[in-house]
Every structure is written in structure tokens, then in C-alpha cells.
Short mmCIF file of C-alpha atoms in Angstrom, two decimals:
data_model
loop_
_atom_site.label_atom_id
_atom_site.label_comp_id
_atom_site.label_asym_id
_atom_site.label_seq_id
_atom_site.Cartn_x
_atom_site.Cartn_y
_atom_site.Cartn_z
CA UNK E 1 4.82 38.17 -58.00
CA UNK E 2 4.70 37.08 -61.64
CA UNK E 3 4.43 33.31 -61.30
CA UNK E 4 6.84 30.40 -61.30
CA UNK E 5 9.65 30.38 -63.83
CA UNK E 6 11.13 27.05 -64.94
CA UNK E 7 14.82 26.22 -65.36
CA UNK E 8 15.81 23.99 -68.24
CA UNK E 9 19.40 22.76 -68.05
CA UNK E 10 21.33 22.07 -71.25
CA UNK E 11 23.66 19.08 -70.92
CA UNK E 12 25.36 19.38 -74.33
CA UNK E 13 28.74 20.19 -72.84
CA UNK E 14 28.73 17.05 -70.74
CA UNK E 15 28.85 15.29 -74.09
CA UNK E 16 31.57 17.70 -75.26
CA UNK E 17 33.74 16.64 -72.33
CA UNK E 18 33.05 12.95 -72.92
CA UNK E 19 33.79 13.22 -76.62
CA UNK E 20 37.13 14.94 -75.97
CA UNK E 21 38.50 11.62 -74.74
CA UNK E 22 36.04 9.07 -76.05
CA UNK E 23 34.39 6.35 -74.05
CA UNK E 24 31.23 6.81 -72.03
CA UNK E 25 32.16 9.14 -69.18
CA UNK E 26 30.74 11.58 -68.23
CA UNK E 27 27.35 10.30 -69.32
CA UNK E 28 24.80 12.99 -70.35
CA UNK E 29 21.86 10.93 -69.11
CA UNK E 30 23.41 10.49 -65.68
CA UNK E 31 24.10 14.22 -65.48
CA UNK E 32 20.54 14.99 -66.65
CA UNK E 33 19.21 12.87 -63.78
CA UNK E 34 21.49 14.71 -61.34
CA UNK E 35 20.23 18.05 -62.67
CA UNK E 36 16.64 17.03 -62.03
CA UNK E 37 17.51 15.79 -58.55
CA UNK E 38 19.01 19.24 -57.88
CA UNK E 39 15.85 21.04 -58.98
CA UNK E 40 15.97 21.45 -62.77
CA UNK E 41 12.51 21.55 -64.32
CA UNK E 42 13.59 20.27 -67.72
CA UNK E 43 16.53 19.09 -69.79
CA UNK E 44 17.70 20.59 -73.08
CA UNK E 45 19.79 18.76 -75.67
CA UNK E 46 20.90 19.88 -79.14
CA UNK E 47 21.42 17.10 -81.66
CA UNK E 48 23.51 18.88 -84.25
CA UNK E 49 23.91 17.69 -87.81
CA UNK E 50 27.64 17.18 -87.21
CA UNK E 51 27.02 15.36 -83.87
CA UNK E 52 29.78 17.37 -82.25
CA UNK E 53 28.43 16.84 -78.72
CA UNK E 54 25.08 15.10 -78.16
CA UNK E 55 24.84 11.94 -80.24
CA UNK E 56 21.88 9.87 -81.40
CA UNK E 57 22.26 7.37 -78.57
CA UNK E 58 22.23 10.22 -76.02
CA UNK E 59 19.08 11.67 -77.52
CA UNK E 60 17.37 8.29 -77.48
CA UNK E 61 18.37 7.62 -73.87
CA UNK E 62 17.35 11.06 -72.56
CA UNK E 63 14.07 11.21 -74.47
CA UNK E 64 13.32 7.65 -73.42
CA UNK E 65 13.93 8.47 -69.76
CA UNK E 66 12.04 11.78 -69.82
CA UNK E 67 11.28 12.13 -66.10
CA UNK E 68 10.88 15.85 -66.91
CA UNK E 69 10.13 17.64 -70.19
CA UNK E 70 12.93 17.30 -72.74
CA UNK E 71 13.61 20.28 -75.00
CA UNK E 72 15.14 18.90 -78.22
CA UNK E 73 17.04 21.61 -80.11
CA UNK E 74 17.51 20.98 -83.82
CA UNK E 75 17.94 22.51 -87.24
CA UNK E 76 14.89 22.47 -89.52
CA UNK E 77 16.11 19.59 -91.68
CA UNK E 78 14.31 16.49 -92.92
CA UNK E 79 16.70 14.25 -90.96
CA UNK E 80 16.16 16.04 -87.66
CA UNK E 81 12.42 16.29 -88.16
CA UNK E 82 12.23 12.54 -88.67
CA UNK E 83 14.35 11.88 -85.57
CA UNK E 84 12.22 14.21 -83.44
CA UNK E 85 8.98 12.60 -84.65
CA UNK E 86 10.40 9.20 -83.72
CA UNK E 87 11.72 10.21 -80.28
CA UNK E 88 8.69 12.38 -79.38
CA UNK E 89 10.31 14.75 -76.87
CA UNK E 90 7.99 17.11 -75.02
CA UNK E 91 9.27 20.03 -77.08
CA UNK E 92 11.41 20.88 -80.07
CA UNK E 93 13.24 24.19 -80.35
CA UNK E 94 14.25 24.95 -83.94
CA UNK E 95 17.55 26.83 -84.03
CA UNK E 96 19.83 28.13 -86.77
CA UNK E 97 22.88 25.97 -87.32
CA UNK E 98 26.15 26.55 -89.17
CA UNK E 99 28.97 24.03 -89.29
CA UNK E 100 31.66 26.65 -88.57
CA UNK E 101 30.05 28.17 -85.48
CA UNK E 102 31.30 27.38 -81.97
CA UNK E 103 27.84 27.89 -80.50
CA UNK E 104 24.52 29.25 -81.76
CA UNK E 105 25.36 32.79 -82.80
CA UNK E 106 21.94 34.36 -83.24
CA UNK E 107 18.26 33.82 -83.71
CA UNK E 108 16.45 32.05 -86.50
CA UNK E 109 15.41 34.14 -89.51
CA UNK E 110 11.75 33.18 -89.38
CA UNK E 111 10.76 36.04 -91.67
CA UNK E 112 13.07 34.86 -94.44
CA UNK E 113 12.51 31.13 -93.93
CA UNK E 114 8.78 31.01 -93.19
CA UNK E 115 7.85 28.83 -96.17
CA UNK E 116 10.49 26.25 -95.29
CA UNK E 117 9.61 26.29 -91.58
CA UNK E 118 5.85 25.98 -91.93
CA UNK E 119 5.70 22.29 -93.01
CA UNK E 120 8.36 21.27 -90.45
CA UNK E 121 6.38 22.90 -87.65
CA UNK E 122 3.15 21.34 -88.90
CA UNK E 123 4.69 17.85 -88.94
CA UNK E 124 6.16 18.20 -85.45
CA UNK E 125 2.92 19.60 -84.06
CA UNK E 126 0.95 16.74 -85.61
CA UNK E 127 3.28 14.36 -83.75
CA UNK E 128 2.22 15.94 -80.45
CA UNK E 129 5.42 17.95 -79.97
CA UNK E 130 5.35 21.53 -78.69
CA UNK E 131 7.34 23.62 -81.19
CA UNK E 132 9.51 26.57 -80.19
CA UNK E 133 11.53 28.88 -82.41
CA UNK E 134 14.79 30.44 -81.17
CA UNK E 135 14.63 34.09 -82.24
CA UNK E 136 16.29 37.40 -81.56
CA UNK E 137 14.12 39.84 -79.60
CA UNK E 138 12.89 41.43 -82.84
CA UNK E 139 9.14 42.14 -83.17
CA UNK E 140 9.10 41.05 -86.82
CA UNK E 141 10.63 37.67 -85.95
CA UNK E 142 8.26 37.14 -83.02
CA UNK E 143 5.24 37.93 -85.22
CA UNK E 144 6.55 35.61 -87.92
CA UNK E 145 6.93 32.81 -85.36
CA UNK E 146 3.24 33.10 -84.55
CA UNK E 147 2.43 33.23 -88.25
CA UNK E 148 4.15 29.93 -89.06
CA UNK E 149 2.41 28.05 -86.29
CA UNK E 150 4.92 27.91 -83.43
CA UNK E 151 3.54 27.58 -79.91
CA UNK E 152 6.60 29.03 -78.17
CA UNK E 153 9.42 31.46 -78.87
CA UNK E 154 12.73 31.32 -77.06
CA UNK E 155 14.28 34.77 -77.02
CA UNK E 156 18.02 34.83 -77.72
CA UNK E 157 19.68 36.60 -74.79
CA UNK E 158 23.22 36.49 -76.18
CA UNK E 159 23.47 40.18 -77.07
CA UNK E 160 22.10 41.09 -73.63
CA UNK E 161 24.60 38.75 -71.96
CA UNK E 162 27.42 40.39 -73.94
CA UNK E 163 26.44 43.81 -72.58
CA UNK E 164 25.05 45.38 -75.75
CA UNK E 165 23.16 48.60 -74.90
CA UNK E 166 19.39 48.51 -75.05
CA UNK E 167 19.10 44.71 -75.16
CA UNK E 168 17.12 44.36 -71.95
CA UNK E 169 14.57 46.81 -73.33
CA UNK E 170 14.37 44.79 -76.57
CA UNK E 171 13.83 41.63 -74.56
CA UNK E 172 11.13 43.31 -72.49
CA UNK E 173 9.26 44.51 -75.58
CA UNK E 174 9.56 41.16 -77.36
CA UNK E 175 8.37 39.25 -74.29
CA UNK E 176 5.34 41.52 -73.98
CA UNK E 177 4.53 40.93 -77.65
CA UNK E 178 4.47 37.15 -77.15
CA UNK E 179 1.51 37.50 -74.81
CA UNK E 180 -0.38 39.59 -77.36
CA UNK E 181 0.23 36.90 -80.00
CA UNK E 182 -0.71 33.95 -77.78
CA UNK E 183 2.83 32.53 -77.67
CA UNK E 184 4.58 31.07 -74.64
CA UNK E 185 7.87 32.85 -73.99
CA UNK E 186 11.20 31.24 -73.05
CA UNK E 187 14.68 32.77 -73.08
CA UNK E 188 18.30 31.70 -73.00
CA UNK E 189 21.93 31.97 -74.14
CA UNK E 190 24.81 33.34 -72.10
CA UNK E 191 22.87 33.69 -68.84
CA UNK E 192 24.87 33.61 -65.59
CA UNK E 193 24.41 34.28 -61.90
CA UNK E 194 25.42 37.89 -62.57
CA UNK E 195 22.92 38.68 -65.33
CA UNK E 196 19.98 36.29 -64.94
CA UNK E 197 17.76 38.29 -62.60
CA UNK E 198 16.73 41.15 -64.94
CA UNK E 199 15.65 38.56 -67.52
CA UNK E 200 13.90 36.38 -64.96
CA UNK E 201 11.98 39.44 -63.76
CA UNK E 202 10.19 39.75 -67.11
CA UNK E 203 6.72 38.42 -66.24
CA UNK E 204 5.97 36.85 -69.63
CA UNK E 205 8.98 34.53 -69.56
CA UNK E 206 7.99 31.07 -68.41
CA UNK E 207 11.31 29.25 -68.81
CA UNK E 208 15.04 29.92 -68.99
CA UNK E 209 17.37 27.44 -70.68
CA UNK E 210 20.92 27.57 -69.36
CA UNK E 211 23.77 25.16 -69.98
CA UNK E 212 27.38 26.22 -70.49
CA UNK E 213 27.57 28.48 -67.45
CA UNK E 214 26.06 25.89 -65.12
CA UNK E 215 28.40 23.15 -66.34
CA UNK E 216 31.36 25.47 -65.79
CA UNK E 217 30.19 26.41 -62.30
CA UNK E 218 29.68 22.74 -61.50
CA UNK E 219 33.42 22.20 -61.90
CA UNK E 220 33.98 24.67 -59.06
CA UNK E 221 31.08 24.08 -56.68
CA UNK E 222 29.30 20.93 -57.84
CA UNK E 223 26.20 20.55 -59.94
CA UNK E 224 23.59 20.66 -57.14
CA UNK E 225 25.05 23.88 -55.71
CA UNK E 226 25.17 25.56 -59.12
CA UNK E 227 21.61 24.62 -60.04
CA UNK E 228 20.18 25.52 -56.64
CA UNK E 229 21.84 28.95 -56.78
CA UNK E 230 20.46 29.63 -60.26
CA UNK E 231 17.01 28.57 -59.12
CA UNK E 232 17.33 30.81 -56.05
CA UNK E 233 18.17 33.83 -58.18
CA UNK E 234 15.34 33.14 -60.62
CA UNK E 235 12.84 32.72 -57.80
CA UNK E 236 14.11 35.87 -56.10
CA UNK E 237 13.63 37.81 -59.31
CA UNK E 238 9.98 36.72 -59.41
CA UNK E 239 9.46 38.05 -55.88
CA UNK E 240 10.69 41.56 -56.78
#
């Protein structure tokens, strides 16, 4: 047994579906509430600079509701920092962001951007927000995250999910390093029923953030069934 592991559900693609047609349906807040009713421990939203899915009104509604911790993903910009300080979500996860990308394609370069990140993290922390950095499972990036004042790192599991050799071992080593550095460890990106258990087994990981896969599964089986099955697999992994 290695303790309880939380599931954060990302509802960005509910907004993607709504925006494809316009109007207000499906509503990300309503889906967030349904996720929590089904067993989700938290809700993740990414307010992108281009507002391609979650919009300001969604962020305000979900952060205002906040029946569970809200994980507010954002780029390290002055605009997003100001919005986060106003909305005061439980946590902010700073992610890299490029206009041309379909989804987040890799971890943040904390080593190369440490001077720019430090004041953003300080301002968010002063506002009472727990700050996480989304990083590849690279020891240098994990150490840099601790050095700039982050409380949490979220390990990017995309390469693992895509079947790249050696990625589980990299995740294992990076997760172990977080404990040595006093960081809380989360993980996410590309996780599915088929690949979640080896990641959930890593004892240092306290939270997994999963979105796209669960929204896709919900089309087939319904949201409660999809979330309950993911929770079952994560809990089973902790009993191994």
C-alpha cells in the first residue's frame, strides 16, 4: 500500500465540443459537477491565451463553485497571472503553450526560463495558490522546479503513453527525486485504462490529471462509468 492517489479530471474538451457549435451546451461547469459526483477528486481547466476551449466565464464559474480543488493550467504570462490571482483557484499548473500546438507537447523548460518563472511563482504563492510546474521526467527540470519555488511538479507522461522505451523508468526516477527535494508529485498526459496502472503504482505520485481519454470514453459508456473505472484501476494499482 502506498496511500491514496487522487484523480483530477480535465474538462477542457467539454468546452471544445461546445465551442464547435456555439451556444452554451455542453456546459463545462455542469460536467465538472457530474465528474465530482462520480468520484473525481479535483477538476482541471486550462485557460489558454487563445481561448480555444475554456473561456474566462468558464474559469470564473468553475473556480467560483470549487466544491473540490480546481487545478488552473496556464502559461506564465502577466495576463494569466493576474487572472489566477483574481480567481484564486486551489492550484495553478504552469505549462508551456504554443499557438500552433494541438495539445501540450512537452514539459516546461524550467532550467532555461527560471528567471522569468521565479516572480510569477512568487506572486501566485503570495496569493495563497499552490504552484505546480508541468515538466518532463528529467532530473535537471525537477531540481530547477524546486529551485524556483514551486510546491508541486506534474510529470509529463506523454512519451510514456506513446510507448517510448525507458519512459516508465524515467518517471520512476523523477518521482523519487521529488520526495528528496520536498516537492509533491503529480502526473498526467495521455493516460488511459490500458496504461494508467504502472504510473499509479509509483508511490510518490499523489495525483493524476486525466481529461481527453475520459471524455472520449464517456461518449461510449457515460461519464460516471468512465470515471469510476479509472478510479478503480488507480486504487488497484495502489494495492499491488
